[in-house]
Each structure stands twice: as C-alpha cells, then as structure tokens.
Coordinates of C-alpha atoms in Angstrom, one line a residue:
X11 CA 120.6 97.7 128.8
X12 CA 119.5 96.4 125.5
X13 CA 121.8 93.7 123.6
X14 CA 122.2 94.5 119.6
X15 CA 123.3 91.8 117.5
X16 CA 126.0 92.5 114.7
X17 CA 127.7 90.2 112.1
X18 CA 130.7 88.2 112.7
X19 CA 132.1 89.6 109.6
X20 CA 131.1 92.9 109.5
X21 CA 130.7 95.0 112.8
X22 CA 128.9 97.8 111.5
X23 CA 126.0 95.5 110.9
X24 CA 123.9 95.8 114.2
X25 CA 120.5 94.8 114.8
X26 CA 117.9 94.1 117.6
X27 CA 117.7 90.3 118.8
X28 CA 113.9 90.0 117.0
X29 CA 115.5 91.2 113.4
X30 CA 118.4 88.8 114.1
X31 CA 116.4 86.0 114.5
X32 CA 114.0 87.3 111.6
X33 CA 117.2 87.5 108.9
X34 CA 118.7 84.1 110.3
X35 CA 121.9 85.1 108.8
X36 CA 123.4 88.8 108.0
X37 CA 123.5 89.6 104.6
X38 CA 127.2 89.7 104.5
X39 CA 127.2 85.8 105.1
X40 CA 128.1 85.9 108.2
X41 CA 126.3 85.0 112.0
X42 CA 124.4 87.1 114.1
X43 CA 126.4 87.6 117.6
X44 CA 125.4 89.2 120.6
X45 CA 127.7 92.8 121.0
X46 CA 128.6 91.7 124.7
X47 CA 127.2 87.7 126.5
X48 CA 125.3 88.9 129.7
X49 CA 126.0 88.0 132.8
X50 CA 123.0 85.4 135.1
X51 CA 121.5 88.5 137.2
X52 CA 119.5 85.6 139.3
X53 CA 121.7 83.5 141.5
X54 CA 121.8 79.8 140.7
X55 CA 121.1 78.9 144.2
X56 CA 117.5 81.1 143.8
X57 CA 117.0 79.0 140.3
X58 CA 116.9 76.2 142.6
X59 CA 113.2 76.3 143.0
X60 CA 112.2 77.2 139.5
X61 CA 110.8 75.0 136.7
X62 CA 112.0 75.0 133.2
X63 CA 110.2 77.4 132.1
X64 CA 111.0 79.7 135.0
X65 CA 114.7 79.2 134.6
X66 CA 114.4 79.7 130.3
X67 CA 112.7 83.3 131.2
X68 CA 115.7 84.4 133.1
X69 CA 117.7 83.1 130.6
X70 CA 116.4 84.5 127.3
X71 CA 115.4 88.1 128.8
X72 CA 119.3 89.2 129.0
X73 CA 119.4 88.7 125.1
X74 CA 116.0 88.6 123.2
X75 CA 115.9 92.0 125.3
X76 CA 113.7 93.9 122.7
X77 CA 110.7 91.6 123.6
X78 CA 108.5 92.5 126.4
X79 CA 108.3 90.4 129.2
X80 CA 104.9 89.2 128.1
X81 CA 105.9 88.3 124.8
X82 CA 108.8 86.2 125.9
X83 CA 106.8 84.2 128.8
X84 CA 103.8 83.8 125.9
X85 CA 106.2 82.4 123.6
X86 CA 107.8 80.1 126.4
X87 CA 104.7 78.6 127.6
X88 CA 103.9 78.0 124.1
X89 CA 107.0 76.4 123.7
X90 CA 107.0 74.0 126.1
X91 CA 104.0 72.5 126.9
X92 CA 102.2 69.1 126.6
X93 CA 104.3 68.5 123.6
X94 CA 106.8 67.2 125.9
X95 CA 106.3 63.9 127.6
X96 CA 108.0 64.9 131.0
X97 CA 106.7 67.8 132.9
X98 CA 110.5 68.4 133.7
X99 CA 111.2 69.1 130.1
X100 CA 114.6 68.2 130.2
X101 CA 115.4 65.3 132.9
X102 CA 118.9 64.4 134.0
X103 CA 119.0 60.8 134.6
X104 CA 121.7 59.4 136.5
X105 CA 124.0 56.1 135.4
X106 CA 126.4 55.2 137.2
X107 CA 128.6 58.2 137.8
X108 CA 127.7 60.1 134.7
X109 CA 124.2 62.4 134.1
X110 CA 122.6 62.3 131.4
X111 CA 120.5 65.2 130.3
X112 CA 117.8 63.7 128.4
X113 CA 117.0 66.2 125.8
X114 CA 114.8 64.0 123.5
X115 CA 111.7 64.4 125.6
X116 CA 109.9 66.8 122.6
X117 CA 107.7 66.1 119.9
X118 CA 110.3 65.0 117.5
X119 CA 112.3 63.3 120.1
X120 CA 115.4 64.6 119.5
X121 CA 117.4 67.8 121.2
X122 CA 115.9 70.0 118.1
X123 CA 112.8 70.2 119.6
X124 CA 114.0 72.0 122.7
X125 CA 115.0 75.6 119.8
X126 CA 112.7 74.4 117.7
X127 CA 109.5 74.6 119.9
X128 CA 109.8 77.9 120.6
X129 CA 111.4 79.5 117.2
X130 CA 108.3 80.1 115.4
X131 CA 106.8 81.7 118.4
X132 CA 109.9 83.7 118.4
X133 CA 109.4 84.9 114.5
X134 CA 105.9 85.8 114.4
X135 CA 106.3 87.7 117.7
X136 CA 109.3 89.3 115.8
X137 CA 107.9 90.0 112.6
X138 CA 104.6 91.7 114.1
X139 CA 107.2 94.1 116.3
X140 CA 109.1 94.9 112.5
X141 CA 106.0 95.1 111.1
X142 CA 106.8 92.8 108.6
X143 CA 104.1 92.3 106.2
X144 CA 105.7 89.4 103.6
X145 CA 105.4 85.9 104.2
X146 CA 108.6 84.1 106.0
X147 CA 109.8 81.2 104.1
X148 CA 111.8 79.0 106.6
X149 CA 115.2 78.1 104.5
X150 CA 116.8 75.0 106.0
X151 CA 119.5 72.1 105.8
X152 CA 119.3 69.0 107.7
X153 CA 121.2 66.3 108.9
X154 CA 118.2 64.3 110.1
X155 CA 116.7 66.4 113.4
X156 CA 116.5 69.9 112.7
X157 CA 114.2 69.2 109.6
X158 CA 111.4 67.3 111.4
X159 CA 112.1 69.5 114.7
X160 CA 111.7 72.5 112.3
X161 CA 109.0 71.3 109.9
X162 CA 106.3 70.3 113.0
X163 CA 107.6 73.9 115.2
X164 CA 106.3 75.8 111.7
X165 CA 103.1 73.0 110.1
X166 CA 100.4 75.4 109.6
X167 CA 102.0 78.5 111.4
X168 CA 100.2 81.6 109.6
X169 CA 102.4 83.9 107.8
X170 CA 105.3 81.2 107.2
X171 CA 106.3 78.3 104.9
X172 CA 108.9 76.0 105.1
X173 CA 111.3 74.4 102.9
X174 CA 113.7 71.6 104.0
X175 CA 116.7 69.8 102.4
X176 CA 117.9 66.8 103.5
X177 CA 120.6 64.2 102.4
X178 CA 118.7 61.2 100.4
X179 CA 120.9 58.8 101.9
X180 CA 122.5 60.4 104.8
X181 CA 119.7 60.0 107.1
X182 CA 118.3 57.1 109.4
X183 CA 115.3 55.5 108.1
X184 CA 113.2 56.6 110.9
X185 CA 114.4 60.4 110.7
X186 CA 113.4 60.3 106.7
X187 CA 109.8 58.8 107.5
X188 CA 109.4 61.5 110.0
X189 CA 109.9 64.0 107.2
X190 CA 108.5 62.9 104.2
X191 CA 105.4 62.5 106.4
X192 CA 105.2 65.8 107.8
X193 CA 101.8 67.4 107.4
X194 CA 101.0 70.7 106.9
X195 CA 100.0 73.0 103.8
X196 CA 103.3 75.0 104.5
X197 CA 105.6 72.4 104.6
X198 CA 108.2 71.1 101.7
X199 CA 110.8 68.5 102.1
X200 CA 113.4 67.4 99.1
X201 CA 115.6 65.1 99.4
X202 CA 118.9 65.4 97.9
X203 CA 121.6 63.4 96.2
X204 CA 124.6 64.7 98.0
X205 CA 125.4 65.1 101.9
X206 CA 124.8 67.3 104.5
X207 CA 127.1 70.1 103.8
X208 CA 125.9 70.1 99.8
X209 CA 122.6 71.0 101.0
X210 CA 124.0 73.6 103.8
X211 CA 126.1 75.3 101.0
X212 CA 123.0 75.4 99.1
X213 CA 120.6 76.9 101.7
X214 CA 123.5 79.6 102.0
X215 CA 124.4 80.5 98.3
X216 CA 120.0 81.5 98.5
X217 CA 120.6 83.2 101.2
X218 CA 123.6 85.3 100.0
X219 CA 121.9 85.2 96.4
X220 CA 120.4 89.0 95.8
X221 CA 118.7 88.7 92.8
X222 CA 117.1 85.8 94.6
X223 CA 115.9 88.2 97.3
X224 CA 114.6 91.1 95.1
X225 CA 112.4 88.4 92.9
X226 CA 111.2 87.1 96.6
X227 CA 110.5 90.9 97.8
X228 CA 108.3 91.5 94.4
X229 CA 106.4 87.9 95.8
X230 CA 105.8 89.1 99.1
X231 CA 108.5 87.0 100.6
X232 CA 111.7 86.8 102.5
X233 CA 113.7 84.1 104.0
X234 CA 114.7 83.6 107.2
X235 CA 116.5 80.0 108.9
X236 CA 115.9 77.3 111.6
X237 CA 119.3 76.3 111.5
X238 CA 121.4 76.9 114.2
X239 CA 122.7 79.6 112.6
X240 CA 120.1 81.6 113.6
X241 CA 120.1 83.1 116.9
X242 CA 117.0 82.2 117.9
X243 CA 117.5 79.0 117.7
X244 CA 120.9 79.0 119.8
X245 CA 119.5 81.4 122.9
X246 CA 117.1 78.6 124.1
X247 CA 119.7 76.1 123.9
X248 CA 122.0 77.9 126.6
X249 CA 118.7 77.3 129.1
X250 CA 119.3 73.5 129.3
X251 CA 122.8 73.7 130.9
X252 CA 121.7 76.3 132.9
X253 CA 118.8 74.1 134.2
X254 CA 120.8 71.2 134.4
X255 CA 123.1 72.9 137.5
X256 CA 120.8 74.0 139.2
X257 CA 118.7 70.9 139.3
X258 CA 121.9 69.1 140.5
X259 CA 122.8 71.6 143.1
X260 CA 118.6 70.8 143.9
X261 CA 119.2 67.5 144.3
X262 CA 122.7 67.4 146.0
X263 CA 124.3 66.1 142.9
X264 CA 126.8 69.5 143.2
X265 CA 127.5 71.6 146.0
X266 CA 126.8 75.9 145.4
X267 CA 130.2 76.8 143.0
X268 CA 131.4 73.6 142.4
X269 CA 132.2 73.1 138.4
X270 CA 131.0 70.4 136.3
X271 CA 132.0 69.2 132.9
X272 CA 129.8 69.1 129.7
X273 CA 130.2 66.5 126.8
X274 CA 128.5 67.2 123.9
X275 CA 128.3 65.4 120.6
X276 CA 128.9 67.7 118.1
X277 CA 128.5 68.4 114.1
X278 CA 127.3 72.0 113.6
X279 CA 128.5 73.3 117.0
X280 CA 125.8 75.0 117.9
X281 CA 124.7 72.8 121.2
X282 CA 128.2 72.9 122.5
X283 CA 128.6 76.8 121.6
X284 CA 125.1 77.2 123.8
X285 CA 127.1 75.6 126.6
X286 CA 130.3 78.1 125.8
X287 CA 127.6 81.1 126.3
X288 CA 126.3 79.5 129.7
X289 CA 129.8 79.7 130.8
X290 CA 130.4 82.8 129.7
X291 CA 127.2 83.9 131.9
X292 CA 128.9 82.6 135.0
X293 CA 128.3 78.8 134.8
X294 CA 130.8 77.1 137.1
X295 CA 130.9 74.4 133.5
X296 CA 134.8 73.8 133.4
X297 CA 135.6 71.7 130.1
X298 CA 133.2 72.2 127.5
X299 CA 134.2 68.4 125.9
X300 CA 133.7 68.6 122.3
X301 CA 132.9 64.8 120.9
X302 CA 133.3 64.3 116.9
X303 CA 132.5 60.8 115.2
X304 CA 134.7 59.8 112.5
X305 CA 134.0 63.0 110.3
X306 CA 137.2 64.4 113.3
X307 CA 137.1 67.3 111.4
X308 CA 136.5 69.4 115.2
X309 CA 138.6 67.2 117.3
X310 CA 141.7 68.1 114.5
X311 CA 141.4 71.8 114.7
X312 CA 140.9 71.3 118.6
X313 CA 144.1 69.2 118.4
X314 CA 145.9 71.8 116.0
X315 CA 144.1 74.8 115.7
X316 CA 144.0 74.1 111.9
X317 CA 140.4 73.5 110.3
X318 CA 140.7 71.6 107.5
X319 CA 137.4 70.1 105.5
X320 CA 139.0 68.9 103.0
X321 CA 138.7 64.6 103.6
X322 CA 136.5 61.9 102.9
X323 CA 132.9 62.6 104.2
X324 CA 131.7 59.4 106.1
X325 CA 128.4 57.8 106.5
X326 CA 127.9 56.7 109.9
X327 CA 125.9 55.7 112.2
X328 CA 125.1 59.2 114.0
X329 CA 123.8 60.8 110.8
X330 CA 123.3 64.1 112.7
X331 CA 127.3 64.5 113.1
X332 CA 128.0 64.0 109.5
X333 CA 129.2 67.6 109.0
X334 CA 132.6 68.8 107.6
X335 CA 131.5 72.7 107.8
X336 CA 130.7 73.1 111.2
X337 CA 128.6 76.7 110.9
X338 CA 128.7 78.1 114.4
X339 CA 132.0 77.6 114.9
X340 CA 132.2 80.9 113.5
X341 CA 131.3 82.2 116.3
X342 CA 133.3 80.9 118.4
X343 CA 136.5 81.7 116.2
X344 CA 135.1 85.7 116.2
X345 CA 135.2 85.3 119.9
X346 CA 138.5 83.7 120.3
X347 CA 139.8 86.5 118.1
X348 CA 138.3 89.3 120.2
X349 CA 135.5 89.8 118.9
X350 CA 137.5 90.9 115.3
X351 CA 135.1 90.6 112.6
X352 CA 137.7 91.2 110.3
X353 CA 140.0 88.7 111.1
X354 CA 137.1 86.0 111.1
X355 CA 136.2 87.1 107.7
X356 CA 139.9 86.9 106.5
X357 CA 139.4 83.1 107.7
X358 CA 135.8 82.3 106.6
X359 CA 136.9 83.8 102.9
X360 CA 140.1 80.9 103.6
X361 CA 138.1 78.1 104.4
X362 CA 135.3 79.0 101.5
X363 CA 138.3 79.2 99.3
X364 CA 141.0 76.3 99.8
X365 CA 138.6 74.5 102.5
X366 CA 141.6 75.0 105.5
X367 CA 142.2 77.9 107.9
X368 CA 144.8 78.6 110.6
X369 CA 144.1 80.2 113.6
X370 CA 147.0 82.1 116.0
X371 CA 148.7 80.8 118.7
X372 CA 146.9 83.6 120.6
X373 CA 143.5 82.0 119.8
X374 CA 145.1 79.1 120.3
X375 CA 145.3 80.1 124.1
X376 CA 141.6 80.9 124.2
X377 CA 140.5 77.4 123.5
X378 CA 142.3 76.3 127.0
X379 CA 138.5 75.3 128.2
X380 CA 137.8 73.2 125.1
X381 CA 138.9 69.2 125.1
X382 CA 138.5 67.0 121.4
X383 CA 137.7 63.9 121.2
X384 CA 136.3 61.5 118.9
X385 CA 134.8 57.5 118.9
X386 CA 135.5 55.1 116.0
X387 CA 131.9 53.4 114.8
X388 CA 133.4 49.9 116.4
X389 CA 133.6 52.3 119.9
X390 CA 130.3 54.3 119.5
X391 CA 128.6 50.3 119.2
X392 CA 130.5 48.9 121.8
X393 CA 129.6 52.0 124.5
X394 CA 126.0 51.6 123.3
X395 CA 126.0 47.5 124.3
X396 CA 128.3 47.8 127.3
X397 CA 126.2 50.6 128.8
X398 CA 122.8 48.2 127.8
X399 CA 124.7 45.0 129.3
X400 CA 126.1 46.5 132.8
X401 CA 122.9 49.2 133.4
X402 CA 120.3 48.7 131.2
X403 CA 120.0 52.2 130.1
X404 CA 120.2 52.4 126.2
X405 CA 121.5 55.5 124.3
X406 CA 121.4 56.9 120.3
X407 CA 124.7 56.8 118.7
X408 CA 125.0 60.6 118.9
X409 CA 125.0 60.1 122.6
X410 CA 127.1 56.6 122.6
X411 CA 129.7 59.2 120.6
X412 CA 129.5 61.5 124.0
X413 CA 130.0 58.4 126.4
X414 CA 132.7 56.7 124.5
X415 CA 134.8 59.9 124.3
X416 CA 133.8 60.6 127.7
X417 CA 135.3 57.3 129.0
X418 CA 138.5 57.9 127.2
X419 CA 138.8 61.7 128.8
X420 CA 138.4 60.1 132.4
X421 CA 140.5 56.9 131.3
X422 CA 143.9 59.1 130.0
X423 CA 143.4 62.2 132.9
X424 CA 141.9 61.0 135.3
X425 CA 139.8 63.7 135.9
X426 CA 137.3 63.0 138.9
X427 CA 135.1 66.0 138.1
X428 CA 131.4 65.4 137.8
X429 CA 130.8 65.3 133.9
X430 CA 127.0 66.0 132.5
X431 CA 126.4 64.2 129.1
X432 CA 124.1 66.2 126.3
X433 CA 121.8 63.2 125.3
X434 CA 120.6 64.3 121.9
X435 CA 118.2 61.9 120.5
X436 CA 115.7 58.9 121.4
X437 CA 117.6 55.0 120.8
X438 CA 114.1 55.0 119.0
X439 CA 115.0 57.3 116.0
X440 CA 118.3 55.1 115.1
X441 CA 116.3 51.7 116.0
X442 CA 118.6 49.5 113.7
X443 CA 122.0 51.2 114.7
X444 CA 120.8 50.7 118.6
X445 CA 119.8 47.4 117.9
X446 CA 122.4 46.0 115.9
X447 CA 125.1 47.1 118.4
X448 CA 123.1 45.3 121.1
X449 CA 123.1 42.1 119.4
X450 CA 123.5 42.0 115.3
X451 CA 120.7 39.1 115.6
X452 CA 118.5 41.9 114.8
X453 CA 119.7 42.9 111.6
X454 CA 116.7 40.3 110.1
X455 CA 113.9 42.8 111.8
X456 CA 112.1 45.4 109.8
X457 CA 112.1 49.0 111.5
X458 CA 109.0 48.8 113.3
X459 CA 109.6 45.5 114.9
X460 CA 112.7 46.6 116.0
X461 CA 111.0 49.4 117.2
X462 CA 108.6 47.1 119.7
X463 CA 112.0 45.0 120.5
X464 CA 113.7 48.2 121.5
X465 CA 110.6 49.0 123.8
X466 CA 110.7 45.9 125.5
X467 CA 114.5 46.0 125.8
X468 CA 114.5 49.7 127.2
X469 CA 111.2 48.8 129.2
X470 CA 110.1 52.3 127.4
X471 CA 106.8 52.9 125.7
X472 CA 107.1 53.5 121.7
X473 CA 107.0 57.5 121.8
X474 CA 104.0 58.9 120.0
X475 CA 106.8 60.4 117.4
X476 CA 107.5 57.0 116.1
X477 CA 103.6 55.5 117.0
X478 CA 102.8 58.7 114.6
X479 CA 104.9 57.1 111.7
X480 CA 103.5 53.5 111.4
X481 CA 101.5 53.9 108.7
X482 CA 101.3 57.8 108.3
X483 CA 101.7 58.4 104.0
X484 CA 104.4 59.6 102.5
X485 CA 103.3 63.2 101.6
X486 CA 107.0 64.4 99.9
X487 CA 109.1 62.7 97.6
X488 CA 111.0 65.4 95.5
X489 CA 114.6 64.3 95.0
X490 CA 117.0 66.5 93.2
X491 CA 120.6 67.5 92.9
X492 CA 122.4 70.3 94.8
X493 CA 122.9 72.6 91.9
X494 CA 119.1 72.5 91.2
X495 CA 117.8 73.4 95.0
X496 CA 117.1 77.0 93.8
X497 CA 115.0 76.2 90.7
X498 CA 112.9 73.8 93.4
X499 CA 112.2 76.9 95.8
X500 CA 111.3 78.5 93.2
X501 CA 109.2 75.9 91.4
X502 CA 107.4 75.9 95.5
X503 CA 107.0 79.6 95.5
X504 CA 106.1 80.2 91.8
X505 CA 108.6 82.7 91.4

C-alpha cells in the first residue's frame, strides 16, 4: 500500500514520497511526514546475509513507494559506489566495549555523504515521474557537512543548480576549503556573517517567500532542499542503524531480539530522528541517546520538555552541532502529539514568535525512549586524548561529544546494554581540534601538516577528500549578510 506524505502543520497537504522530496519543505512551512512509519517486512535475521545496498533497498521501498523497483536499486547503486573507500560502506569498528559506526567513509568524509550520495539521484528520478520541466535549484544552509556533501552529490547534475550558505566563521578550516573549492558550473557557495541558524532562517523565509516563487516559475525554476528537512535526505539515513544490527547479530556482537542503544551527536536532529523511524519499524534500538555540545538547547527540552532558543550561540569545536533551531525536531514533536498537525503548528507559530515552546505532560510521556546529554568543550577534548592514549583510535569532536556523554550515561545508570556510537565525521576534517586535544604542542602546525601528523598518529592514509584540497583554488568567495541572501540568489539566477 502506497505511503503519502502530508505536512506537519497542515494534514490536508498530502503528497507522494517523489513530490515530497522534490518540494523539500510543504508550502505551509512545515515538514514532509510519512501518513503512517512501515513496519521491516524482511526479518533481521534474513538481512543477515545482505550488503548495504541490499539492506538500503528493503529499507527505502516501504516509503519512497511511488518509485519502481528499478528506479530505487538504480539510484542506490549510483549512490553508493566507488565513492566510498570501504566496500562495507558503513563499518562498525569496535573499541573497547563501544561500536563505532564509521559513517565518514564517503566522498566528503563525513555522515552527509551517506543522504547526500543518493539525493540527487532521488530528484531527477522524481522530477522526470512529475514531469517537471524547470530547473531545480538546490536551497541549502550549512553547518559545515551538508554543504560539501550536498555541493559534490549535485556538481554538474543536469537539470539542477545549487546554492549554499554557510557561516563565515562557524566552520572548521578544512570544511570551508572543501567548499569554496567545490567545482562544478552549478555550484554557489556564500559565506555569511552570522551563524548557522541565520543562514537556516534565511533558506526558509525563500522558501516560504511567494512572490519569490512566481518570479522563479516565470524563470523556469523552483527550489527544492538538501537539508535534512527534506525527506529524501532523512529515508537513507534510517538504513545505517538498520545495517548496523544486523551486521552485529552477523558477527555475534548481539543475539536475534536483543536491544541495543544508539548515541548520536546531534544539532539538526535529523540522524537521531532516522534512528527514532528504525525503531518505529521494529528495531530492537532501546534508548535513542541524544548528545548536545554546549549549544544544550536539546538536552534542556529533553530535561524539561520546554524548547527554549533563546541563549548565547557558541562557537565550538564541533561546528556541525552549533544549532539552536533544531529543524526536524518538528517531527518528532508532531509525532509525540499524535500525529496533530494542529497542535505542532500552535507550537512552531510559539517558538517562531517568543523563541520557547511547552510541550504536555502527555508528550512528555512519549519521550520515555529518549535520554539528553551534553559534553563541556574541556570533556569533548579530554574523551578525544583519553580514547587516543588508552586505544589508539582517534575520533572528530562531533563523535568525542557522543563518547563523552556516552561515558557519563553508563557512569550515573549503570546501564550494561550494548551501546552503538553514530561516528559522524573523519578526525581529518577538524585536524587542529583533534590535534590540539591530543597534545596542544600542535597548535604551531599549519593545517596540512597537521593533517600528515594526524596520519601518522592514526596510522590512516590522508583521505583523497582532504589530498583533493591541498592546493585545489579557491573558486567562491561571496560573503554577505543574512538580510541580503535573497538579493544573492537572485543576483545567481538573474531574476
């Protein structure tokens, strides 16, 4: 039975997956949601056999279920390919008694890639089934990995362009050289001077912005998102957990039923809200562990059940988690109130208003699966050099964020379940944060010597994402201020 997708603010908006992921958001603001979350129809203990790409089929048929089967199994072996280093895609790597999932194995080499490889396969299979003759212009916000995870999914893809916004200064070095150096006669990238939610609240304001829309429609264009608030990026993420069990029931890491935990670091909720859907599909996950860095603004309305934005916005080491408006939880709060697009909207209109919502004690109850936590800066270093010193394994901060609040969980519960770790990004993209928690000796290094100490350290070859990067030109350097993104899209598509 086919799945329709309607808005989280407005019900009677309902759509097939392939225009969902074509509009990337519904045109009353709100998210795209699946009417009911299907249940596995494979048993996990069959899955034992299959490869990632066997196991992402069986996944992304019970929603994207207006594509044929050969158009989902072309875009998937599109997807992932050669532009992963590890035949396994995704490996879990075992330290001590925690497993990693290594998730930075892509082209970009951060978790991104894993949506991102197979979103523009995704759109232009959808927008030939719509018959959708105007060009797709790919809207986004960054934080540092969906922008170069976005920008090298669409370089050169025919019937698209793309148009990124990142924070100037909210990014790690290496994540802004990977952008400003993307090639590809599609592909914009601006930089702006404010943070990460200035330049999400911007992408949306063009998005909501009709008069925008009808001057794009006279161009021959429309816009559409790789953000994670589009639902083709978030139906490929739900594969990884779902690989992830049963290549530990494979191995003998679980036994058939028995539950794991998942710790995910966490800014714009969407790789921990995949993991919520896996469970939902039958998973045996038991607490979907929600890890914040200092921007706590998830581990306080996990804590209280009041979401409350409005507090400093800190720059820290883990770039990507620098969020205050965490988009898809959205989604989760329309679940949590039975499905009630109403109520949601009642809070979304809140939160856009006085920057705090409340939720009921009733939705309260529905977050009993959900754990907060969160890891100072001075933690985040310490798990990365303690993990180095007693293992040799080294982590990103976005992962060292995961581990530290991951030891904390185990050290006040004491909790013996087997925990699986979402490891987001490559040490190599936050060289000088990774290195400086090692051993602050390094500070003196440039970027790409730190990068070559890092390899010898990690005993890890350079990945080609950063070899790429050396001495690759800068081809973007357009820096403006949040009020004037619009007049810049419109400068790029001569409107």
């Amino acid at each position: 039975m086919d799945i329709m997708y309607q808005s989280t603010r407005n019900p009677k908006e309902k759509v097939t997956a392939s225009q969902a992921i074509l509009k990337g958001l519904a045109s009353d603001g709100g998210l795209f949601v699946p009417e009911r979350i299907p249940l596995l129809d494979v048993s996990l203990e069959t899955m034992k056999t299959y490869n990632y790409q066997q196991i992402a089929y069986e996944v992304m048929k019970l929603y994207l279920t207006d594509f044929t089967e050969e158009e989902l199994k072309n875009c998937i072996q599109c997807a992932y390919d050669s532009k992963f280093d590890t035949p396994q895609i995704a490996p879990l790597k075992q330290v001590n008694d925690t497993i990693y999932l290594e998730l930075f194995h892509g082209a970009t080499i951060a978790f991104k890639d894993m949506a991102l490889s197979i979103l523009p396969h995704l759109m232009t299979t959808a927008a030939k089934k719509n018959q959708v003759s105007n060009e797709i212009v790919i809207l986004t916000a960054t934080s540092g990995d969906t922008g170069k995870a976005a920008l090298a999914g669409f370089a050169d893809v025919e019937g698209t362009r793309i148009i990124v916004f990142y924070p100037k200064d909210g990014v790690s070095p290496i994540q802004e050289k990977q952008m400003v150096t993307q090639r590809g006669a599609n592909t914009h990238v601006i930089g702006i001077r404010g943070n990460f939610d200035d330049a999400q609240n911007g992408v949306k304001e063009m998005f909501n912005n009709k008069k925008l829309e009808e001057a794009m429609k006279k161009k021959g264009f429309q816009f559409s998102s790789a953000n994670s608030i589009n639902i083709g990026r978030l139906v490929p993420q739900i594969v990884y957990y779902v690989y992830a069990y049963v290549k530990m029931l494979a191995d003998g890491s679980l036994k058939e039923g028995e539950s794991f935990h998942v710790v995910v670091p966490t800014g714009n909720f969407g790789n921990i809200l995949a993991a919520y859907y896996a469970k939902s599909m039958g998973l045996p996950i038991g607490k979907l562990i929600c890890a914040s860095n200092e921007n706590k603004v998830l581990y306080d309305f996990f804590s209280t059940g009041t979401y409350n934005k409005n507090r400093e916005f800190k720059l820290t080491s883990s770039p990507s988690m620098d969020i205050l408006i965490s988009s898809n939880l959205e989604r989760l709060i329309y679940h949590i109130a039975g499905d009630n697009a109403e109520k949601n909207a009642e809070l979304m209109q809140l939160l856009s208003q006085t920057g705090v919502y409340e939720i009921t004690q009733d939705m309260k109850e529905m977050l009993q699966d959900f754990e907060g936590g969160f890891a100072t800066e001075e933690q985040t270093a310490n798990t990365i050099k303690t993990l180095y010193q007693n293992t040799e394994y080294i982590i990103d901060p976005h992962t060292a964020v995961a581990a530290s609040v991951l030891y904390d969980y185990i050290e006040h519960t004491k909790d013996k379940t087997k925990c699986l770790i979402a490891s987001t990004a490559s040490p190599f993209k936050f060289t000088r944060s990774v290195m400086r928690a090692i051993d602050n000796k390094y500070d003196a290094m440039g970027d790409f010597a730190l990068v070559d100490e890092l390899s010898k350290l990690s005993k890890t070859k350079v990945p080609k994402a950063i070899e790429d990067i050396r001495i690759a030109p800068v081809l973007h350097n357009t820096i403006c201020d949040p009020n004037k993104m619009q007049a810049q899209v419109e400068i790029i598509l001569e409107l």
